[in-house]
Amino acid sequence: MSKVVIIMWKPDRSSTQTLYHQIADEIERRISYGEYPPGSLLPSERKLAEQLGVNRSTVILAYEELRALGIIESRTGSGTRVCKNKWEATPKHTPNWHRYVEGGQFLPNLFYLRRIREALQKDGMIDFASGELSAQLSPGQEISTLMKENPFTEYLGYDNPQGFTPLREELVSYLSRYRQIKTTDSSILITSGSQQSLYLITQCLLAPGDAVAIEDPSYCYSLPMFQSAGLRLFRLPVSPEGIDPEDIRSLYKKNRIKMIFLNPTFQNPTGICLNPARRTQLLNVASELGLPIVEDDPFSLTSYDGDPPAPLKSHDQLGSVLYIGSFSKIAASGLRVGWMVAPHSVVERLADARQQMDFGLSVVPQKIAAQFLHSNFFLPHLEQLRMRLLYRRDLLVEALQTELPDLVTFTLPQGGLHLWCKIVPEINDNQLFEEALRRGVVVAPGSVYGSDSGYIRFTFARPKEAEITLGVAKFASALRAVLS
Ligand SMILES: Cc1ncc(COP(=O)(O)O)c(C=O)c1O
């Protein structure tokens, strides 16, 4: 019987590399140095897990990786061995995919976002974490009626990368009617959600090393895309009135910031609106310093009283504001229709980048969006959406007040999909997150948005209405368990 190789080594738990990658790398290295020759028998998964002090599932992943690379093979009855073929005279080498996967410039998603995605694969979880509308709040019925009434006849070739002209024309009236923004179709770029506008701006208008200001907390912290682009991030604290424009002046002096990213209306995650006086002051400071502002405005039309503050863009005399809108939070995130209103030179530059990236968004969702905006369904849908969101917000608030009267505080949002909740006693975020998961509830910890520990973002648009009260009861039981 062959002897099992001995692995005298321990993974480094403080390393940023995952444990299973470390194990796979180490075994591969030792095999290539000849320490474990072809045919040698490796320890069983259970034995190796014991030796290394890790879970068996971690060793299973490491072995899977090495098997996929053709470095080891496992046979029932004869265990896991170093492959013979791989090291013959004319070996066929499988590329080492995990080196490639780790080598790219685009950083992986944040730990909690990956954990949330994984948790939501399980049936029956109550989802307070996904920042989108539930099926009940989306206009599925209306869109399907429109599609039946208007068969698709458009030519399905590569379209203008700037976006489908009928949608851009529709957006000109939409922006004027609902957001007091006067523009033309040549100043609009259609993107795959607002997310792509943010991506294009970070990639095409900024360079590695550039400093930018973002709100604190901010949705932007949930996007490693800013770090992937090599940008240096500076914080603008959000108070109940929004950010303080004077902070921009000092950031500019100290750090030469080049751009400001804001979500001034029903901000994600806090739900706060930048107050009108500060909006004026902000535009003045930005124009004095010649600084562009990215106004990310996906939530304004969810305003529960139907009267959101006017966007910065509607007062932008100098063309300093790049305005981003989206269909995601008012209709359907899966259509992936977003838009940017910007000076023509910017639109042209970004449309050129779109052509290189993906030749522009598919015409199909663009046509659906154009029809929906044009139809008599749009306004009643918005009114219904606002009413249902307000109802859900109140359900959530009532449940939190009943279940956790002294343990949480929050400010009531007047629009948007989120409630930003502070847990009063000091708490370990990770324990609370995992304890809630065990009880079937998924929440987004505040650290995802760059905040200190002890905050939770509850999205009340995503779970079913009937799940909200139950979800809070389960969350409350998780919180009590952590505190005790
Ligand atoms: C403030 C903000 N901006 C942009 C996005 C991206 O949305 P989408 O790409 O679906 O339009 C989100 C999504 O949650 C958001 O909250």
Short mmCIF file of C-alpha atoms and ligand atoms in Angstrom, two decimals:
data_model
loop_
_atom_site.label_atom_id
_atom_site.label_comp_id
_atom_site.label_asym_id
_atom_site.label_seq_id
_atom_site.Cartn_x
_atom_site.Cartn_y
_atom_site.Cartn_z
CA MET A 1 0.00 0.00 0.00
CA SER A 2 1.40 3.47 -0.84
CA LYS A 3 2.26 5.86 1.96
CA VAL A 4 0.11 8.94 2.47
CA VAL A 5 2.07 12.17 2.02
CA ILE A 6 2.47 14.31 5.12
CA ILE A 7 1.42 17.93 4.96
CA MET A 8 3.30 19.86 7.64
CA TRP A 9 1.92 23.30 7.11
CA LYS A 10 -0.93 25.50 8.32
CA PRO A 11 -2.97 28.02 6.32
CA ASP A 12 -2.65 31.67 7.32
CA ARG A 13 -5.99 32.81 8.76
CA SER A 14 -5.03 36.48 8.61
CA SER A 15 -4.42 36.31 4.84
CA THR A 16 -6.96 37.85 2.45
CA GLN A 17 -6.71 34.73 0.29
CA THR A 18 -9.45 32.19 1.06
CA LEU A 19 -8.41 29.10 3.05
CA TYR A 20 -9.22 26.72 0.23
CA HIS A 21 -7.14 28.70 -2.27
CA GLN A 22 -4.22 28.69 0.15
CA ILE A 23 -4.50 24.92 0.54
CA ALA A 24 -4.83 24.30 -3.21
CA ASP A 25 -1.88 26.61 -3.95
CA GLU A 26 0.34 24.99 -1.33
CA ILE A 27 -0.36 21.44 -2.54
CA GLU A 28 0.16 22.49 -6.16
CA ARG A 29 3.48 24.14 -5.24
CA ARG A 30 4.75 21.05 -3.43
CA ILE A 31 3.73 18.81 -6.30
CA SER A 32 5.53 21.00 -8.82
CA TYR A 33 8.69 21.02 -6.63
CA GLY A 34 8.62 17.21 -6.73
CA GLU A 35 7.91 16.89 -3.02
CA TYR A 36 4.79 14.83 -3.82
CA PRO A 37 5.73 12.82 -6.92
CA PRO A 38 3.19 11.59 -9.52
CA GLY A 39 1.04 8.82 -8.08
CA SER A 40 1.54 9.80 -4.42
CA LEU A 41 -1.43 9.40 -2.17
CA LEU A 42 -2.84 12.52 -0.51
CA PRO A 43 -4.60 12.45 2.86
CA SER A 44 -8.36 11.89 2.88
CA GLU A 45 -10.45 15.07 3.09
CA ARG A 46 -11.34 14.36 6.71
CA LYS A 47 -7.71 13.66 7.73
CA LEU A 48 -6.36 16.73 5.98
CA ALA A 49 -9.08 18.91 7.52
CA GLU A 50 -8.01 17.65 10.97
CA GLN A 51 -4.32 18.23 10.25
CA LEU A 52 -4.87 21.77 9.00
CA GLY A 53 -7.53 22.69 11.55
CA VAL A 54 -10.12 23.64 8.90
CA ASN A 55 -13.60 22.44 7.94
CA ARG A 56 -13.84 19.38 5.76
CA SER A 57 -15.79 21.46 3.21
CA THR A 58 -12.72 23.71 2.82
CA VAL A 59 -10.54 20.72 1.89
CA ILE A 60 -13.26 19.46 -0.46
CA LEU A 61 -13.14 22.80 -2.29
CA ALA A 62 -9.33 22.74 -2.47
CA TYR A 63 -9.32 19.20 -3.86
CA GLU A 64 -12.06 20.11 -6.35
CA GLU A 65 -9.93 22.99 -7.58
CA LEU A 66 -6.87 20.75 -8.00
CA ARG A 67 -8.96 18.08 -9.75
CA ALA A 68 -10.35 20.71 -12.15
CA LEU A 69 -6.78 21.70 -12.95
CA GLY A 70 -5.93 18.05 -13.67
CA ILE A 71 -3.30 18.04 -10.91
CA ILE A 72 -4.86 15.35 -8.71
CA GLU A 73 -7.43 12.62 -9.28
CA SER A 74 -9.75 10.77 -6.94
CA ARG A 75 -10.97 7.20 -7.41
CA THR A 76 -13.36 5.34 -5.16
CA GLY A 77 -11.39 2.79 -3.21
CA SER A 78 -7.93 4.17 -3.99
CA GLY A 79 -8.21 7.70 -2.58
CA THR A 80 -6.85 10.96 -3.98
CA ARG A 81 -3.53 10.92 -5.79
CA VAL A 82 -1.20 13.23 -7.69
CA CYS A 83 -1.98 12.69 -11.39
CA LYS A 84 0.54 10.74 -13.41
CA ASN A 85 -0.44 12.10 -16.82
CA LYS A 86 -0.01 15.70 -15.88
CA TRP A 87 3.72 15.27 -15.39
CA GLU A 88 4.58 13.05 -18.37
CA ALA A 89 7.01 14.10 -21.11
CA THR A 90 4.43 16.10 -23.10
CA PRO A 91 1.98 17.10 -20.43
CA LYS A 92 -1.32 18.81 -21.28
CA HIS A 93 -1.69 21.60 -18.78
CA THR A 94 -5.06 22.97 -17.75
CA PRO A 95 -4.72 26.72 -17.11
CA ASN A 96 -4.53 27.58 -13.43
CA TRP A 97 -7.88 29.33 -13.37
CA HIS A 98 -7.81 30.53 -9.81
CA ARG A 99 -4.63 32.51 -10.47
CA TYR A 100 -6.40 34.20 -13.40
CA VAL A 101 -9.54 34.71 -11.34
CA GLU A 102 -7.57 36.49 -8.65
CA GLY A 103 -5.36 38.36 -11.06
CA GLY A 104 -7.95 40.60 -12.77
CA GLN A 105 -8.42 44.24 -11.87
CA PHE A 106 -12.12 44.00 -11.08
CA LEU A 107 -12.47 43.28 -7.38
CA PRO A 108 -14.94 40.67 -6.10
CA ASN A 109 -18.14 41.73 -4.35
CA LEU A 110 -18.10 42.54 -0.64
CA PHE A 111 -18.23 39.58 1.75
CA TYR A 112 -21.74 40.38 3.03
CA LEU A 113 -23.15 40.79 -0.48
CA ARG A 114 -21.80 37.39 -1.47
CA ARG A 115 -23.17 35.92 1.77
CA ILE A 116 -26.59 37.53 1.13
CA ARG A 117 -26.69 36.18 -2.42
CA GLU A 118 -25.81 32.72 -1.14
CA ALA A 119 -28.44 32.87 1.65
CA LEU A 120 -31.16 33.93 -0.78
CA GLN A 121 -30.66 30.74 -2.80
CA LYS A 122 -32.50 28.97 0.00
CA ASP A 123 -36.30 28.83 -0.30
CA GLY A 124 -38.45 30.56 2.25
CA MET A 125 -35.99 33.27 3.38
CA ILE A 126 -37.57 36.64 4.20
CA ASP A 127 -35.61 39.14 2.17
CA PHE A 128 -35.10 42.59 3.74
CA ALA A 129 -31.73 42.89 1.97
CA SER A 130 -32.35 43.16 -1.79
CA GLY A 131 -32.87 46.80 -2.77
CA GLU A 132 -35.59 46.25 -5.35
CA LEU A 133 -39.35 45.98 -5.84
CA SER A 134 -41.15 42.72 -5.22
CA ALA A 135 -43.16 41.11 -8.04
CA GLN A 136 -46.34 42.57 -6.45
CA LEU A 137 -45.00 46.11 -6.82
CA SER A 138 -43.77 45.72 -10.40
CA PRO A 139 -46.03 46.43 -13.37
CA GLY A 140 -45.79 42.89 -14.78
CA GLN A 141 -49.42 42.77 -15.91
CA GLU A 142 -49.29 46.16 -17.62
CA ILE A 143 -46.05 45.32 -19.43
CA SER A 144 -47.41 42.04 -20.66
CA THR A 145 -50.57 43.80 -21.98
CA LEU A 146 -48.43 46.35 -23.80
CA MET A 147 -46.29 43.63 -25.34
CA LYS A 148 -49.38 41.81 -26.60
CA GLU A 149 -50.91 44.96 -28.02
CA ASN A 150 -47.69 46.09 -29.72
CA PRO A 151 -45.95 43.20 -31.42
CA PHE A 152 -42.22 43.67 -31.75
CA THR A 153 -41.36 44.69 -35.32
CA GLU A 154 -38.09 46.59 -34.87
CA TYR A 155 -34.98 45.60 -36.75
CA LEU A 156 -32.82 43.64 -34.33
CA GLY A 157 -29.44 44.76 -35.56
CA TYR A 158 -26.82 46.66 -33.57
CA ASP A 159 -28.57 49.85 -32.57
CA ASN A 160 -27.13 53.28 -31.72
CA PRO A 161 -24.91 52.67 -28.64
CA GLN A 162 -26.28 55.90 -27.18
CA GLY A 163 -29.67 54.20 -26.92
CA PHE A 164 -32.89 53.48 -28.80
CA THR A 165 -34.10 56.84 -30.17
CA PRO A 166 -37.83 56.41 -29.28
CA LEU A 167 -36.85 55.74 -25.65
CA ARG A 168 -34.58 58.78 -25.52
CA GLU A 169 -37.41 60.90 -26.98
CA GLU A 170 -39.85 59.51 -24.43
CA LEU A 171 -37.36 60.32 -21.66
CA VAL A 172 -37.15 63.94 -22.81
CA SER A 173 -40.87 64.37 -21.97
CA TYR A 174 -40.64 62.20 -18.85
CA LEU A 175 -37.75 64.26 -17.46
CA SER A 176 -39.50 67.52 -18.22
CA ARG A 177 -42.85 66.42 -16.75
CA TYR A 178 -41.70 64.56 -13.65
CA ARG A 179 -38.25 65.97 -12.87
CA GLN A 180 -38.34 69.52 -14.30
CA ILE A 181 -35.24 68.72 -16.35
CA LYS A 182 -35.12 70.28 -19.81
CA THR A 183 -32.97 68.29 -22.16
CA THR A 184 -32.78 66.81 -25.66
CA ASP A 185 -32.45 63.23 -26.84
CA SER A 186 -28.85 63.87 -27.91
CA SER A 187 -27.92 64.61 -24.27
CA ILE A 188 -29.27 61.27 -23.05
CA LEU A 189 -27.35 58.02 -22.87
CA ILE A 190 -29.24 54.79 -22.18
CA THR A 191 -27.39 52.43 -19.85
CA SER A 192 -27.87 49.02 -18.34
CA GLY A 193 -29.34 50.40 -15.11
CA SER A 194 -27.82 53.30 -13.16
CA GLN A 195 -25.08 50.91 -12.18
CA GLN A 196 -23.60 51.08 -15.65
CA SER A 197 -23.67 54.88 -15.62
CA LEU A 198 -21.61 54.80 -12.43
CA TYR A 199 -19.27 52.27 -14.01
CA LEU A 200 -18.81 54.30 -17.19
CA ILE A 201 -18.10 57.45 -15.21
CA THR A 202 -15.49 55.76 -13.01
CA GLN A 203 -13.83 54.12 -16.01
CA CYS A 204 -14.00 56.81 -18.68
CA LEU A 205 -14.00 60.16 -16.90
CA LEU A 206 -11.66 59.41 -14.00
CA ALA A 207 -8.20 57.90 -13.73
CA PRO A 208 -6.50 55.71 -11.10
CA GLY A 209 -5.37 57.85 -8.17
CA ASP A 210 -8.13 60.45 -8.62
CA ALA A 211 -9.90 61.52 -5.45
CA VAL A 212 -13.71 61.61 -5.32
CA ALA A 213 -16.18 62.50 -2.57
CA ILE A 214 -19.05 60.20 -1.68
CA GLU A 215 -21.72 60.30 1.00
CA ASP A 216 -21.16 58.53 4.31
CA PRO A 217 -22.95 56.13 4.47
CA SER A 218 -23.48 55.48 0.79
CA TYR A 219 -24.62 52.89 -1.72
CA CYS A 220 -21.28 53.51 -3.43
CA TYR A 221 -19.46 51.65 -0.63
CA SER A 222 -21.31 48.51 -1.65
CA LEU A 223 -19.59 48.77 -5.04
CA PRO A 224 -15.94 47.71 -5.11
CA MET A 225 -15.99 49.23 -8.63
CA PHE A 226 -14.67 52.50 -7.19
CA GLN A 227 -11.67 50.72 -5.67
CA SER A 228 -11.24 48.62 -8.84
CA ALA A 229 -10.92 51.88 -10.79
CA GLY A 230 -8.15 52.93 -8.36
CA LEU A 231 -10.13 55.91 -7.02
CA ARG A 232 -9.46 57.41 -3.60
CA LEU A 233 -12.72 57.85 -1.69
CA PHE A 234 -13.40 60.73 0.71
CA ARG A 235 -16.43 60.90 2.94
CA LEU A 236 -19.20 63.47 3.19
CA PRO A 237 -21.16 62.69 6.37
CA VAL A 238 -24.94 62.59 5.86
CA SER A 239 -26.92 64.41 8.59
CA PRO A 240 -30.75 64.61 8.70
CA GLU A 241 -30.45 67.59 6.26
CA GLY A 242 -28.09 65.68 3.97
CA ILE A 243 -24.43 66.42 3.32
CA ASP A 244 -22.87 69.76 4.27
CA PRO A 245 -21.66 71.55 1.08
CA GLU A 246 -18.92 73.27 3.09
CA ASP A 247 -17.32 69.83 3.60
CA ILE A 248 -16.78 69.74 -0.16
CA ARG A 249 -14.79 72.93 -0.04
CA SER A 250 -12.45 71.55 2.59
CA LEU A 251 -12.08 68.19 0.82
CA TYR A 252 -11.21 70.05 -2.35
CA LYS A 253 -8.53 72.08 -0.56
CA LYS A 254 -7.02 69.10 1.23
CA ASN A 255 -7.38 66.30 -1.29
CA ARG A 256 -8.08 67.91 -4.68
CA ILE A 257 -11.25 65.87 -5.15
CA LYS A 258 -12.26 65.69 -8.82
CA MET A 259 -15.90 64.66 -8.61
CA ILE A 260 -18.78 64.36 -6.12
CA PHE A 261 -21.12 61.35 -6.13
CA LEU A 262 -24.47 62.01 -4.46
CA ASN A 263 -27.86 60.34 -4.10
CA PRO A 264 -29.61 63.44 -2.75
CA THR A 265 -33.22 62.27 -2.77
CA PHE A 266 -34.33 59.43 -0.44
CA GLN A 267 -30.73 58.43 -0.16
CA ASN A 268 -29.70 54.79 -0.09
CA PRO A 269 -29.32 53.67 2.71
CA THR A 270 -30.51 56.50 5.01
CA GLY A 271 -33.67 57.61 3.14
CA ILE A 272 -32.61 61.24 3.77
CA CYS A 273 -33.32 64.13 1.35
CA LEU A 274 -30.79 66.89 0.93
CA ASN A 275 -32.69 70.01 1.99
CA PRO A 276 -33.47 72.73 -0.59
CA ALA A 277 -31.16 75.38 0.92
CA ARG A 278 -28.26 72.94 0.87
CA ARG A 279 -29.05 72.02 -2.74
CA THR A 280 -28.59 75.64 -3.76
CA GLN A 281 -25.45 75.99 -1.63
CA LEU A 282 -24.05 72.76 -3.11
CA LEU A 283 -24.51 73.97 -6.70
CA ASN A 284 -22.79 77.24 -5.77
CA VAL A 285 -19.81 75.50 -4.17
CA ALA A 286 -19.49 73.09 -7.10
CA SER A 287 -19.58 75.89 -9.67
CA GLU A 288 -17.09 77.97 -7.69
CA LEU A 289 -14.65 75.05 -7.67
CA GLY A 290 -15.51 73.82 -11.18
CA LEU A 291 -16.38 70.41 -9.75
CA PRO A 292 -18.77 68.01 -11.47
CA ILE A 293 -21.55 66.38 -9.45
CA VAL A 294 -22.96 62.95 -10.24
CA GLU A 295 -26.61 63.07 -9.15
CA ASP A 296 -27.82 59.50 -8.78
CA ASP A 297 -31.60 59.77 -8.58
CA PRO A 298 -33.35 56.41 -8.76
CA PHE A 299 -35.86 56.94 -5.92
CA SER A 300 -37.38 60.42 -6.27
CA LEU A 301 -40.62 59.26 -7.93
CA THR A 302 -41.33 56.92 -5.04
CA SER A 303 -42.02 60.00 -2.85
CA TYR A 304 -45.00 58.93 -0.74
CA ASP A 305 -46.76 62.30 -1.01
CA GLY A 306 -45.95 62.47 -4.72
CA ASP A 307 -43.95 65.68 -4.31
CA PRO A 308 -40.19 65.01 -4.32
CA PRO A 309 -37.69 67.90 -4.15
CA ALA A 310 -36.54 69.21 -7.52
CA PRO A 311 -33.33 67.53 -8.65
CA LEU A 312 -30.02 69.40 -8.70
CA LYS A 313 -30.02 68.92 -12.46
CA SER A 314 -33.16 71.06 -12.83
CA HIS A 315 -31.16 74.06 -11.49
CA ASP A 316 -27.93 73.23 -13.27
CA GLN A 317 -27.18 76.32 -15.37
CA LEU A 318 -23.54 75.45 -16.09
CA GLY A 319 -23.81 71.78 -17.06
CA SER A 320 -21.97 70.64 -13.92
CA VAL A 321 -24.37 67.82 -13.08
CA LEU A 322 -24.33 64.35 -14.60
CA TYR A 323 -27.85 63.14 -13.85
CA ILE A 324 -28.54 59.41 -13.54
CA GLY A 325 -32.00 57.84 -13.54
CA SER A 326 -33.34 54.32 -13.68
CA PHE A 327 -36.42 52.19 -14.21
CA SER A 328 -35.30 49.81 -11.48
CA LYS A 329 -36.88 51.35 -8.39
CA ILE A 330 -40.04 52.63 -10.03
CA ALA A 331 -40.88 49.72 -12.32
CA ALA A 332 -38.64 46.71 -12.89
CA SER A 333 -34.97 46.21 -12.04
CA GLY A 334 -34.74 43.21 -14.39
CA LEU A 335 -35.37 45.36 -17.47
CA ARG A 336 -31.96 46.93 -16.79
CA VAL A 337 -32.96 50.28 -18.23
CA GLY A 338 -31.21 53.35 -16.89
CA TRP A 339 -30.21 56.72 -18.33
CA MET A 340 -27.77 59.52 -17.95
CA VAL A 341 -28.33 63.17 -18.85
CA ALA A 342 -25.01 64.87 -19.49
CA PRO A 343 -23.27 67.43 -21.72
CA HIS A 344 -23.13 66.14 -25.27
CA SER A 345 -19.33 65.64 -25.25
CA VAL A 346 -19.66 63.34 -22.23
CA VAL A 347 -22.52 61.39 -23.78
CA GLU A 348 -20.50 60.90 -26.97
CA ARG A 349 -17.44 59.68 -25.07
CA LEU A 350 -19.45 57.24 -22.99
CA ALA A 351 -21.46 55.99 -25.98
CA ASP A 352 -18.18 55.27 -27.72
CA ALA A 353 -17.09 53.24 -24.68
CA ARG A 354 -20.45 51.40 -24.77
CA GLN A 355 -19.77 50.44 -28.37
CA GLN A 356 -16.49 48.87 -27.31
CA MET A 357 -17.99 47.17 -24.27
CA ASP A 358 -21.27 45.69 -25.49
CA PHE A 359 -22.60 47.64 -28.51
CA GLY A 360 -25.27 49.21 -26.27
CA LEU A 361 -28.29 47.84 -24.47
CA SER A 362 -30.62 45.42 -26.27
CA VAL A 363 -33.45 47.15 -28.11
CA VAL A 364 -36.04 44.83 -26.53
CA PRO A 365 -36.13 46.23 -22.95
CA GLN A 366 -35.66 49.74 -24.34
CA LYS A 367 -38.78 49.40 -26.44
CA ILE A 368 -40.74 48.02 -23.47
CA ALA A 369 -39.60 50.93 -21.30
CA ALA A 370 -40.52 53.48 -23.99
CA GLN A 371 -43.99 51.99 -24.37
CA PHE A 372 -44.59 51.83 -20.65
CA LEU A 373 -43.56 55.48 -20.15
CA HIS A 374 -45.82 56.52 -23.03
CA SER A 375 -48.80 54.45 -21.90
CA ASN A 376 -51.75 55.34 -19.70
CA PHE A 377 -50.49 52.70 -17.30
CA PHE A 378 -47.48 54.67 -16.09
CA LEU A 379 -49.04 57.30 -13.81
CA PRO A 380 -51.58 54.97 -12.13
CA HIS A 381 -48.74 52.50 -11.57
CA LEU A 382 -46.66 55.21 -9.86
CA GLU A 383 -49.55 56.25 -7.65
CA GLN A 384 -50.23 52.66 -6.66
CA LEU A 385 -46.53 52.05 -6.02
CA ARG A 386 -46.25 55.03 -3.68
CA MET A 387 -49.32 53.95 -1.74
CA ARG A 388 -48.09 50.37 -1.34
CA LEU A 389 -44.59 51.50 -0.34
CA LEU A 390 -46.02 53.79 2.34
CA TYR A 391 -48.20 50.96 3.62
CA ARG A 392 -45.16 48.66 3.78
CA ARG A 393 -43.02 51.30 5.51
CA ASP A 394 -45.71 51.65 8.18
CA LEU A 395 -45.98 47.88 8.61
CA LEU A 396 -42.25 47.68 9.16
CA VAL A 397 -42.18 50.62 11.58
CA GLU A 398 -45.11 49.26 13.58
CA ALA A 399 -43.48 45.83 13.82
CA LEU A 400 -40.15 47.33 14.95
CA GLN A 401 -41.88 49.48 17.55
CA THR A 402 -43.82 46.50 18.87
CA GLU A 403 -40.94 44.03 18.86
CA LEU A 404 -37.96 46.20 19.75
CA PRO A 405 -39.33 49.37 21.36
CA ASP A 406 -36.13 50.38 23.20
CA LEU A 407 -33.58 48.63 21.07
CA VAL A 408 -33.78 50.46 17.73
CA THR A 409 -34.07 54.03 16.48
CA PHE A 410 -34.66 55.38 12.97
CA THR A 411 -35.86 58.42 11.02
CA LEU A 412 -39.03 57.90 9.01
CA PRO A 413 -38.25 57.99 5.28
CA GLN A 414 -40.72 59.95 3.12
CA GLY A 415 -39.85 58.01 -0.02
CA GLY A 416 -37.66 55.18 -1.27
CA LEU A 417 -37.50 51.51 -0.39
CA HIS A 418 -35.34 51.48 2.74
CA LEU A 419 -35.41 52.10 6.48
CA TRP A 420 -32.03 52.80 8.07
CA CYS A 421 -32.12 51.45 11.54
CA LYS A 422 -29.70 51.98 14.42
CA ILE A 423 -29.44 49.20 16.99
CA VAL A 424 -29.15 51.02 20.30
CA PRO A 425 -27.03 48.59 22.37
CA GLU A 426 -23.56 47.77 21.12
CA ILE A 427 -23.77 44.74 18.88
CA ASN A 428 -21.61 42.37 16.90
CA ASP A 429 -22.90 42.84 13.33
CA ASN A 430 -21.75 39.49 12.11
CA GLN A 431 -23.36 37.57 14.94
CA LEU A 432 -26.64 39.42 14.40
CA PHE A 433 -26.49 38.82 10.64
CA GLU A 434 -25.82 35.09 11.07
CA GLU A 435 -28.37 34.70 13.87
CA ALA A 436 -31.02 36.36 11.65
CA LEU A 437 -30.08 34.06 8.77
CA ARG A 438 -30.55 31.04 11.02
CA ARG A 439 -34.09 32.25 11.67
CA GLY A 440 -34.77 32.71 7.94
CA VAL A 441 -34.34 36.50 7.69
CA VAL A 442 -31.83 38.28 5.47
CA VAL A 443 -30.84 41.87 6.30
CA ALA A 444 -28.10 44.17 5.02
CA PRO A 445 -25.58 45.19 7.72
CA GLY A 446 -24.68 48.86 7.69
CA SER A 447 -21.00 48.17 7.05
CA VAL A 448 -21.95 47.30 3.45
CA TYR A 449 -22.66 51.04 3.08
CA GLY A 450 -19.48 52.10 4.87
CA SER A 451 -21.09 52.84 8.23
CA ASP A 452 -19.89 51.91 11.73
CA SER A 453 -21.26 48.75 13.25
CA GLY A 454 -24.74 48.71 14.77
CA TYR A 455 -26.78 49.72 11.71
CA ILE A 456 -29.13 47.65 9.57
CA ARG A 457 -30.77 48.60 6.28
CA PHE A 458 -34.25 47.12 5.99
CA THR A 459 -35.70 47.11 2.47
CA PHE A 460 -39.46 46.94 2.85
CA ALA A 461 -40.16 46.78 -0.92
CA ARG A 462 -38.75 43.31 -1.50
CA PRO A 463 -40.47 40.87 0.90
CA LYS A 464 -44.14 40.02 0.45
CA GLU A 465 -46.38 42.35 2.50
CA ALA A 466 -47.51 39.41 4.60
CA GLU A 467 -43.89 38.58 5.51
CA ILE A 468 -42.92 41.96 6.95
CA THR A 469 -44.34 41.56 10.48
CA LEU A 470 -43.19 37.95 10.76
CA GLY A 471 -39.73 38.90 9.43
CA VAL A 472 -39.33 41.59 12.09
CA ALA A 473 -40.43 39.17 14.82
CA LYS A 474 -37.74 36.72 13.67
CA PHE A 475 -35.15 39.49 13.46
CA ALA A 476 -36.09 40.65 16.97
CA SER A 477 -35.60 37.13 18.29
CA ALA A 478 -32.16 37.04 16.61
CA LEU A 479 -31.23 40.39 18.18
CA ARG A 480 -32.35 39.28 21.64
CA ALA A 481 -30.38 36.06 21.25
CA VAL A 482 -27.22 38.02 20.37
CA LEU A 483 -27.70 40.43 23.26
CA SER A 484 -28.19 37.67 25.75
C1 LIG B 1 -28.45 54.77 -5.15
C2 LIG B 1 -28.42 53.69 -6.17
N1 LIG B 1 -27.82 53.91 -7.36
C3 LIG B 1 -27.78 52.98 -8.31
C4 LIG B 1 -28.31 51.73 -8.12
C5 LIG B 1 -28.23 50.71 -9.23
O1 LIG B 1 -29.51 50.42 -9.71
P1 LIG B 1 -29.83 49.97 -11.20
O2 LIG B 1 -28.55 49.66 -11.86
O3 LIG B 1 -30.70 48.77 -11.04
O4 LIG B 1 -30.53 51.11 -11.83
C6 LIG B 1 -28.90 51.42 -6.89
C7 LIG B 1 -29.41 50.08 -6.62
O5 LIG B 1 -29.76 49.71 -5.54
C8 LIG B 1 -28.97 52.43 -5.90
O6 LIG B 1 -29.55 52.21 -4.72
#
